[in-house]
PDB file of C-alpha atoms in Angstrom:
ATOM      1  CA  MET P   1      -0.017  -0.011   0.063  1.00 47.00           C
ATOM      2  CA  ARG P   2       1.378   3.372  -1.128  1.00 49.00           C
ATOM      3  CA  GLU P   3       2.023   5.925   1.603  1.00 52.00           C
ATOM      4  CA  ASP P   4       1.672   9.629   0.917  1.00 52.00           C
ATOM      5  CA  LYS P   5       4.945  11.524   0.976  1.00 55.00           C
ATOM      6  CA  PRO P   6       5.332  13.736   3.917  1.00 59.00           C
ATOM      7  CA  GLY P   7       5.238  17.544   3.242  1.00 58.00           C
ATOM      8  CA  VAL P   8       3.315  17.137  -0.072  1.00 54.00           C
ATOM      9  CA  PRO P   9       0.152  19.184   0.038  1.00 61.00           C
ATOM     10  CA  ASP P  10      -3.111  17.709  -1.292  1.00 66.00           C
ATOM     11  CA  ALA P  11      -4.055  18.886  -4.761  1.00 63.00           C
ATOM     12  CA  PRO P  12      -6.669  21.724  -4.646  1.00 70.00           C
ATOM     13  CA  PRO P  13     -10.223  20.889  -5.670  1.00 76.00           C
ATOM     14  CA  PRO P  14     -11.077  21.571  -9.330  1.00 85.00           C
ATOM     15  CA  ASP P  15     -12.800  24.771 -10.368  1.00 91.00           C
ATOM     16  CA  PHE P  16     -16.070  23.227 -11.233  1.00 94.00           C
ATOM     17  CA  ILE P  17     -17.308  26.351 -13.055  1.00 95.00           C
ATOM     18  CA  ALA P  18     -14.216  26.305 -15.292  1.00 95.00           C
ATOM     19  CA  LEU P  19     -14.697  22.731 -15.915  1.00 95.00           C
ATOM     20  CA  ALA P  20     -18.232  23.310 -16.937  1.00 96.00           C
ATOM     21  CA  SER P  21     -17.111  25.717 -19.598  1.00 96.00           C
ATOM     22  CA  ARG P  22     -15.012  22.973 -21.135  1.00 94.00           C
ATOM     23  CA  MET P  23     -17.709  20.371 -21.448  1.00 95.00           C
ATOM     24  CA  ALA P  24     -18.131  21.061 -25.202  1.00 96.00           C
ATOM     25  CA  PRO P  25     -16.107  23.024 -27.795  1.00 95.00           C
ATOM     26  CA  ASP P  26     -18.597  25.808 -27.697  1.00 97.00           C
ATOM     27  CA  ALA P  27     -19.704  25.542 -24.058  1.00 97.00           C
ATOM     28  CA  ALA P  28     -20.370  28.543 -21.948  1.00 98.00           C
ATOM     29  CA  VAL P  29     -21.621  28.543 -18.343  1.00 98.00           C
ATOM     30  CA  ALA P  30     -25.115  29.902 -18.100  1.00 98.00           C
ATOM     31  CA  TYR P  31     -28.216  30.225 -15.957  1.00 98.00           C
ATOM     32  CA  HIS P  32     -27.605  29.748 -12.217  1.00 97.00           C
ATOM     33  CA  THR P  33     -23.956  28.810 -12.820  1.00 97.00           C
ATOM     34  CA  ALA P  34     -23.455  32.071 -14.566  1.00 97.00           C
ATOM     35  CA  LEU P  35     -25.161  33.956 -11.663  1.00 97.00           C
ATOM     36  CA  GLU P  36     -22.656  32.300  -9.343  1.00 96.00           C
ATOM     37  CA  ALA P  37     -19.690  33.185 -11.562  1.00 96.00           C
ATOM     38  CA  HIS P  38     -20.772  36.791 -11.841  1.00 96.00           C
ATOM     39  CA  GLY P  39     -21.164  36.975  -8.068  1.00 95.00           C
ATOM     40  CA  PHE P  40     -24.938  37.507  -7.984  1.00 96.00           C
ATOM     41  CA  ALA P  41     -26.233  34.113  -6.810  1.00 95.00           C
ATOM     42  CA  GLN P  42     -27.752  33.924  -3.433  1.00 92.00           C
ATOM     43  CA  SER P  43     -27.039  30.114  -3.129  1.00 91.00           C
ATOM     44  CA  LEU P  44     -24.407  27.759  -4.435  1.00 89.00           C
ATOM     45  CA  PHE P  45     -25.671  24.673  -6.416  1.00 92.00           C
ATOM     46  CA  GLU P  46     -24.092  21.374  -7.084  1.00 93.00           C
ATOM     47  CA  ARG P  47     -25.642  21.374 -10.471  1.00 95.00           C
ATOM     48  CA  LEU P  48     -23.557  23.231 -13.074  1.00 97.00           C
ATOM     49  CA  THR P  49     -25.298  24.381 -16.274  1.00 98.00           C
ATOM     50  CA  PHE P  50     -23.733  25.236 -19.585  1.00 98.00           C
ATOM     51  CA  ILE P  51     -25.086  26.064 -23.021  1.00 98.00           C
ATOM     52  CA  THR P  52     -23.932  24.364 -26.158  1.00 98.00           C
ATOM     53  CA  TRP P  53     -25.246  23.812 -29.718  1.00 97.00           C
ATOM     54  CA  THR P  54     -23.568  20.338 -29.806  1.00 96.00           C
ATOM     55  CA  LYS P  55     -25.003  17.129 -28.667  1.00 94.00           C
ATOM     56  CA  THR P  56     -23.583  16.664 -25.194  1.00 94.00           C
ATOM     57  CA  LYS P  57     -24.820  14.299 -22.414  1.00 94.00           C
ATOM     58  CA  PRO P  58     -25.102  15.228 -18.742  1.00 95.00           C
ATOM     59  CA  LEU P  59     -22.177  14.134 -16.571  1.00 93.00           C
ATOM     60  CA  VAL P  60     -21.677  13.522 -12.910  1.00 95.00           C
ATOM     61  CA  PHE P  61     -18.185  14.227 -11.591  1.00 93.00           C
ATOM     62  CA  GLN P  62     -17.184  14.433  -7.876  1.00 91.00           C
ATOM     63  CA  GLY P  63     -20.745  14.866  -6.769  1.00 91.00           C
ATOM     64  CA  ARG P  64     -21.442  17.673  -9.260  1.00 94.00           C
ATOM     65  CA  ARG P  65     -23.909  17.327 -12.138  1.00 96.00           C
ATOM     66  CA  PHE P  66     -22.949  19.099 -15.361  1.00 97.00           C
ATOM     67  CA  VAL P  67     -25.977  19.794 -17.413  1.00 97.00           C
ATOM     68  CA  PRO P  68     -25.978  20.883 -21.153  1.00 98.00           C
ATOM     69  CA  VAL P  69     -28.735  23.119 -22.311  1.00 98.00           C
ATOM     70  CA  ARG P  70     -29.355  24.006 -26.002  1.00 97.00           C
ATOM     71  CA  PRO P  71     -29.915  27.781 -26.501  1.00 96.00           C
ATOM     72  CA  ARG P  72     -33.137  29.152 -27.892  1.00 94.00           C
ATOM     73  CA  ALA P  73     -33.588  28.610 -31.620  1.00 93.00           C
ATOM     74  CA  GLY P  74     -34.009  32.334 -32.194  1.00 92.00           C
ATOM     75  CA  LEU P  75     -30.322  32.823 -31.521  1.00 96.00           C
ATOM     76  CA  LEU P  76     -29.293  30.876 -34.614  1.00 94.00           C
ATOM     77  CA  GLU P  77     -29.799  34.052 -36.668  1.00 93.00           C
ATOM     78  CA  ALA P  78     -27.898  36.128 -34.124  1.00 94.00           C
ATOM     79  CA  ASP P  79     -24.485  34.533 -34.644  1.00 96.00           C
ATOM     80  CA  ARG P  80     -25.594  31.692 -32.324  1.00 95.00           C
ATOM     81  CA  GLY P  81     -25.649  34.092 -29.411  1.00 97.00           C
ATOM     82  CA  GLU P  82     -21.884  34.606 -29.462  1.00 97.00           C
ATOM     83  CA  PRO P  83     -22.225  38.504 -29.031  1.00 97.00           C
ATOM     84  CA  TRP P  84     -23.517  37.764 -25.535  1.00 98.00           C
ATOM     85  CA  ILE P  85     -20.700  35.438 -24.551  1.00 98.00           C
ATOM     86  CA  GLU P  86     -17.780  36.860 -22.470  1.00 97.00           C
ATOM     87  CA  GLN P  87     -14.412  35.560 -21.271  1.00 95.00           C
ATOM     88  CA  LEU P  88     -13.963  35.476 -17.505  1.00 92.00           C
ATOM     89  CA  GLU P  89     -10.649  34.538 -15.727  1.00 90.00           C
ATOM     90  CA  ARG P  90     -10.982  31.998 -12.904  1.00 88.00           C
ATOM     91  CA  THR P  91      -8.005  30.339 -11.165  1.00 81.00           C
ATOM     92  CA  GLY P  92      -5.842  31.378 -14.096  1.00 84.00           C
ATOM     93  CA  LEU P  93      -8.207  29.860 -16.652  1.00 86.00           C
ATOM     94  CA  GLU P  94     -10.269  31.557 -19.319  1.00 91.00           C
ATOM     95  CA  VAL P  95     -13.921  30.646 -18.834  1.00 95.00           C
ATOM     96  CA  ARG P  96     -16.584  31.257 -21.444  1.00 97.00           C
ATOM     97  CA  ILE P  97     -19.723  32.634 -19.727  1.00 98.00           C
ATOM     98  CA  THR P  98     -22.955  34.429 -20.735  1.00 98.00           C
ATOM     99  CA  SER P  99     -22.792  38.088 -20.293  1.00 98.00           C
ATOM    100  CA  VAL P 100     -24.530  39.731 -17.302  1.00 98.00           C
ATOM    101  CA  GLU P 101     -27.364  40.920 -19.534  1.00 98.00           C
ATOM    102  CA  ARG P 102     -27.835  37.590 -21.184  1.00 98.00           C
ATOM    103  CA  THR P 103     -27.579  35.797 -17.788  1.00 98.00           C
ATOM    104  CA  ILE P 104     -30.433  37.935 -16.363  1.00 97.00           C
ATOM    105  CA  VAL P 105     -32.779  37.389 -19.339  1.00 98.00           C
ATOM    106  CA  ASP P 106     -31.969  33.656 -19.454  1.00 98.00           C
ATOM    107  CA  ALA P 107     -32.610  33.240 -15.680  1.00 98.00           C
ATOM    108  CA  LEU P 108     -36.012  34.897 -16.042  1.00 97.00           C
ATOM    109  CA  ASP P 109     -36.799  32.884 -19.099  1.00 97.00           C
ATOM    110  CA  ARG P 110     -35.875  29.543 -17.502  1.00 97.00           C
ATOM    111  CA  LEU P 111     -36.505  29.871 -13.794  1.00 96.00           C
ATOM    112  CA  ASP P 112     -36.142  26.084 -13.457  1.00 95.00           C
ATOM    113  CA  LEU P 113     -32.498  26.347 -14.582  1.00 97.00           C
ATOM    114  CA  ALA P 114     -31.695  29.292 -12.420  1.00 96.00           C
ATOM    115  CA  GLY P 115     -32.904  28.080  -8.990  1.00 95.00           C
ATOM    116  CA  GLY P 116     -36.558  29.114  -9.043  1.00 94.00           C
ATOM    117  CA  LEU P 117     -38.401  32.396  -8.738  1.00 94.00           C
ATOM    118  CA  GLU P 118     -37.141  33.441  -5.225  1.00 93.00           C
ATOM    119  CA  GLU P 119     -33.525  32.636  -5.991  1.00 95.00           C
ATOM    120  CA  VAL P 120     -33.605  34.411  -9.284  1.00 96.00           C
ATOM    121  CA  TRP P 121     -35.419  37.539  -8.077  1.00 95.00           C
ATOM    122  CA  ARG P 122     -33.128  37.941  -5.071  1.00 94.00           C
ATOM    123  CA  SER P 123     -30.037  37.414  -7.203  1.00 96.00           C
ATOM    124  CA  LEU P 124     -31.130  40.007  -9.752  1.00 95.00           C
ATOM    125  CA  GLN P 125     -31.636  42.648  -7.036  1.00 93.00           C
ATOM    126  CA  SER P 126     -27.759  42.618  -6.486  1.00 93.00           C
ATOM    127  CA  VAL P 127     -27.016  43.499 -10.152  1.00 96.00           C
ATOM    128  CA  PRO P 128     -25.573  47.094  -9.965  1.00 95.00           C
ATOM    129  CA  ALA P 129     -25.610  48.153 -13.631  1.00 96.00           C
ATOM    130  CA  LEU P 130     -26.473  46.889 -17.044  1.00 97.00           C
ATOM    131  CA  ASP P 131     -25.706  47.469 -20.694  1.00 98.00           C
ATOM    132  CA  LEU P 132     -29.293  48.121 -21.531  1.00 98.00           C
ATOM    133  CA  GLU P 133     -28.638  48.282 -25.348  1.00 98.00           C
ATOM    134  CA  SER P 134     -27.081  44.813 -25.293  1.00 98.00           C
ATOM    135  CA  LEU P 135     -29.936  43.488 -23.126  1.00 98.00           C
ATOM    136  CA  GLU P 136     -32.590  44.944 -25.498  1.00 98.00           C
ATOM    137  CA  ARG P 137     -30.854  43.352 -28.501  1.00 98.00           C
ATOM    138  CA  TYR P 138     -30.694  40.047 -26.789  1.00 98.00           C
ATOM    139  CA  VAL P 139     -34.431  40.056 -25.862  1.00 98.00           C
ATOM    140  CA  ALA P 140     -35.215  41.003 -29.524  1.00 97.00           C
ATOM    141  CA  ALA P 141     -33.071  38.117 -30.711  1.00 97.00           C
ATOM    142  CA  LEU P 142     -34.964  35.558 -28.602  1.00 96.00           C
ATOM    143  CA  GLY P 143     -38.229  36.755 -29.972  1.00 95.00           C
ATOM    144  CA  SER P 144     -40.388  35.653 -26.990  1.00 96.00           C
ATOM    145  CA  SER P 145     -43.263  37.839 -25.883  1.00 97.00           C
ATOM    146  CA  LEU P 146     -43.240  36.140 -22.447  1.00 97.00           C
ATOM    147  CA  VAL P 147     -39.490  36.833 -21.958  1.00 97.00           C
ATOM    148  CA  THR P 148     -40.141  40.388 -23.120  1.00 98.00           C
ATOM    149  CA  ALA P 149     -42.873  40.804 -20.491  1.00 98.00           C
ATOM    150  CA  LYS P 150     -40.629  39.317 -17.692  1.00 97.00           C
ATOM    151  CA  ILE P 151     -37.649  41.598 -18.439  1.00 98.00           C
ATOM    152  CA  GLY P 152     -39.871  44.565 -18.863  1.00 97.00           C
ATOM    153  CA  PHE P 153     -41.367  44.004 -15.466  1.00 97.00           C
ATOM    154  CA  PHE P 154     -37.871  43.463 -13.913  1.00 97.00           C
ATOM    155  CA  LEU P 155     -36.505  46.688 -15.500  1.00 97.00           C
ATOM    156  CA  ASP P 156     -39.610  48.547 -14.495  1.00 96.00           C
ATOM    157  CA  SER P 157     -39.235  47.452 -10.912  1.00 94.00           C
ATOM    158  CA  ARG P 158     -35.670  48.759 -10.803  1.00 95.00           C
ATOM    159  CA  ARG P 159     -35.898  51.630 -13.272  1.00 94.00           C
ATOM    160  CA  GLU P 160     -34.389  54.221 -10.967  1.00 95.00           C
ATOM    161  CA  GLU P 161     -31.455  52.145  -9.764  1.00 95.00           C
ATOM    162  CA  LEU P 162     -30.572  50.883 -13.171  1.00 97.00           C
ATOM    163  CA  ALA P 163     -31.340  54.266 -14.927  1.00 97.00           C
ATOM    164  CA  VAL P 164     -33.810  52.563 -17.330  1.00 97.00           C
ATOM    165  CA  PRO P 165     -34.992  55.021 -20.000  1.00 97.00           C
ATOM    166  CA  ARG P 166     -38.753  55.382 -20.454  1.00 96.00           C
ATOM    167  CA  GLY P 167     -38.244  54.752 -24.184  1.00 98.00           C
ATOM    168  CA  LEU P 168     -36.906  51.239 -23.524  1.00 98.00           C
ATOM    169  CA  LEU P 169     -39.860  50.311 -21.386  1.00 98.00           C
ATOM    170  CA  GLU P 170     -42.216  51.607 -24.132  1.00 97.00           C
ATOM    171  CA  ARG P 171     -40.432  49.559 -26.796  1.00 98.00           C
ATOM    172  CA  LEU P 172     -40.577  46.467 -24.653  1.00 98.00           C
ATOM    173  CA  ARG P 173     -44.294  46.893 -24.125  1.00 97.00           C
ATOM    174  CA  LYS P 174     -44.828  46.613 -27.879  1.00 97.00           C
ATOM    175  CA  GLY P 175     -43.691  43.061 -27.728  1.00 97.00           C
ATOM    176  CA  ILE P 176     -45.560  41.675 -24.737  1.00 97.00           C
ATOM    177  CA  PRO P 177     -48.344  39.052 -24.981  1.00 97.00           C
ATOM    178  CA  LYS P 178     -51.790  40.095 -25.971  1.00 96.00           C
ATOM    179  CA  THR P 179     -53.338  38.310 -23.061  1.00 96.00           C
ATOM    180  CA  PRO P 180     -51.853  37.944 -19.519  1.00 95.00           C
ATOM    181  CA  VAL P 181     -49.364  35.128 -19.029  1.00 95.00           C
ATOM    182  CA  TYR P 182     -47.914  33.690 -15.709  1.00 95.00           C
ATOM    183  CA  MET P 183     -44.428  34.804 -14.646  1.00 94.00           C
ATOM    184  CA  ASP P 184     -44.165  31.390 -12.987  1.00 92.00           C
ATOM    185  CA  ARG P 185     -46.850  28.903 -14.006  1.00 86.00           C
ATOM    186  CA  ARG P 186     -46.629  27.261 -10.547  1.00 85.00           C
ATOM    187  CA  ARG P 187     -47.504  30.542  -8.786  1.00 83.00           C
ATOM    188  CA  ARG P 188     -50.738  32.515  -8.753  1.00 86.00           C
ATOM    189  CA  GLY P 189     -50.601  36.305  -8.489  1.00 90.00           C
ATOM    190  CA  ARG P 190     -51.877  39.632  -9.646  1.00 93.00           C
ATOM    191  CA  VAL P 191     -52.341  40.708 -13.262  1.00 94.00           C
ATOM    192  CA  LEU P 192     -50.190  43.675 -14.253  1.00 94.00           C
ATOM    193  CA  ALA P 193     -51.955  45.005 -17.272  1.00 94.00           C
ATOM    194  CA  ASN P 194     -49.058  47.202 -18.388  1.00 95.00           C
ATOM    195  CA  TRP P 195     -46.856  44.118 -18.757  1.00 97.00           C
ATOM    196  CA  SER P 196     -49.674  41.557 -19.485  1.00 97.00           C
ATOM    197  CA  LEU P 197     -48.074  39.477 -16.758  1.00 96.00           C
ATOM    198  CA  VAL P 198     -49.420  37.604 -13.723  1.00 96.00           C
ATOM    199  CA  VAL P 199     -46.908  38.367 -10.967  1.00 95.00           C
ATOM    200  CA  PRO P 200     -46.771  36.691  -7.558  1.00 93.00           C
ATOM    201  CA  GLU P 201     -47.905  38.876  -4.763  1.00 89.00           C
ATOM    202  CA  GLU P 202     -44.552  38.382  -2.979  1.00 86.00           C
ATOM    203  CA  LEU P 203     -42.683  40.157  -5.684  1.00 88.00           C
ATOM    204  CA  LEU P 204     -45.059  42.968  -5.771  1.00 85.00           C
ATOM    205  CA  ALA P 205     -45.009  43.440  -1.970  1.00 78.00           C
ATOM    206  CA  GLY P 206     -41.380  42.655  -1.554  1.00 68.00           C
ATOM    207  CA  ARG P 207     -42.254  39.794   0.937  1.00 52.00           C
ATOM    208  CA  LEU P 208     -40.109  36.954  -0.356  1.00 55.00           C
ATOM    209  CA  GLU P 209     -39.337  34.555   2.489  1.00 48.00           C
ATOM    210  CA  GLU P 210     -35.697  34.487   3.608  1.00 44.00           C
ATOM    211  CA  PRO P 211     -33.891  31.243   2.385  1.00 40.00           C
ATOM    212  CA  THR P 212     -33.453  28.624   5.065  1.00 37.00           C
TER     213      THR P 212
END
């Protein structure tokens, strides 16, 4: 039986976020994993999510689950979403990651991949600034009226802190659903006619329960 050599330190644990960005040739960390990497997430998950256009299977490694997600089809005509991919350095490695603007939109689009409504909403409250032009272009590229309504409501709720122009909100309103849709299908709420969105009362009243 081999004995460890004295004085030799244990190898540091791998950077799982950096590893997720290498799960496919075009992989980029996204959704809740991107919220973590950008420093906005309120919780740390053992599931790491990355986007890729290639056929890639989920993988479990050292207790972490690496989950591939194919981007929305609308991004095929927008250079496959590459304008909203950034390089982030972690532990000396270059990591591909969705931009802050894309991460916010994606998290609201797929709450299930970003930790659920409470986690997403709390995480987004810590975002200090946005490139609103980039965000608007990304929303347009997705071409989803529901996503447009969700991001419009979010920007409207933080219009002063994020210096959101009235013109941007008016442009977004032109792309919302004709009839009200649920922000989260599992949650009832109040209809906001200006965004054609059914928003849970907790968000409107700022009464989200503290995480346990």
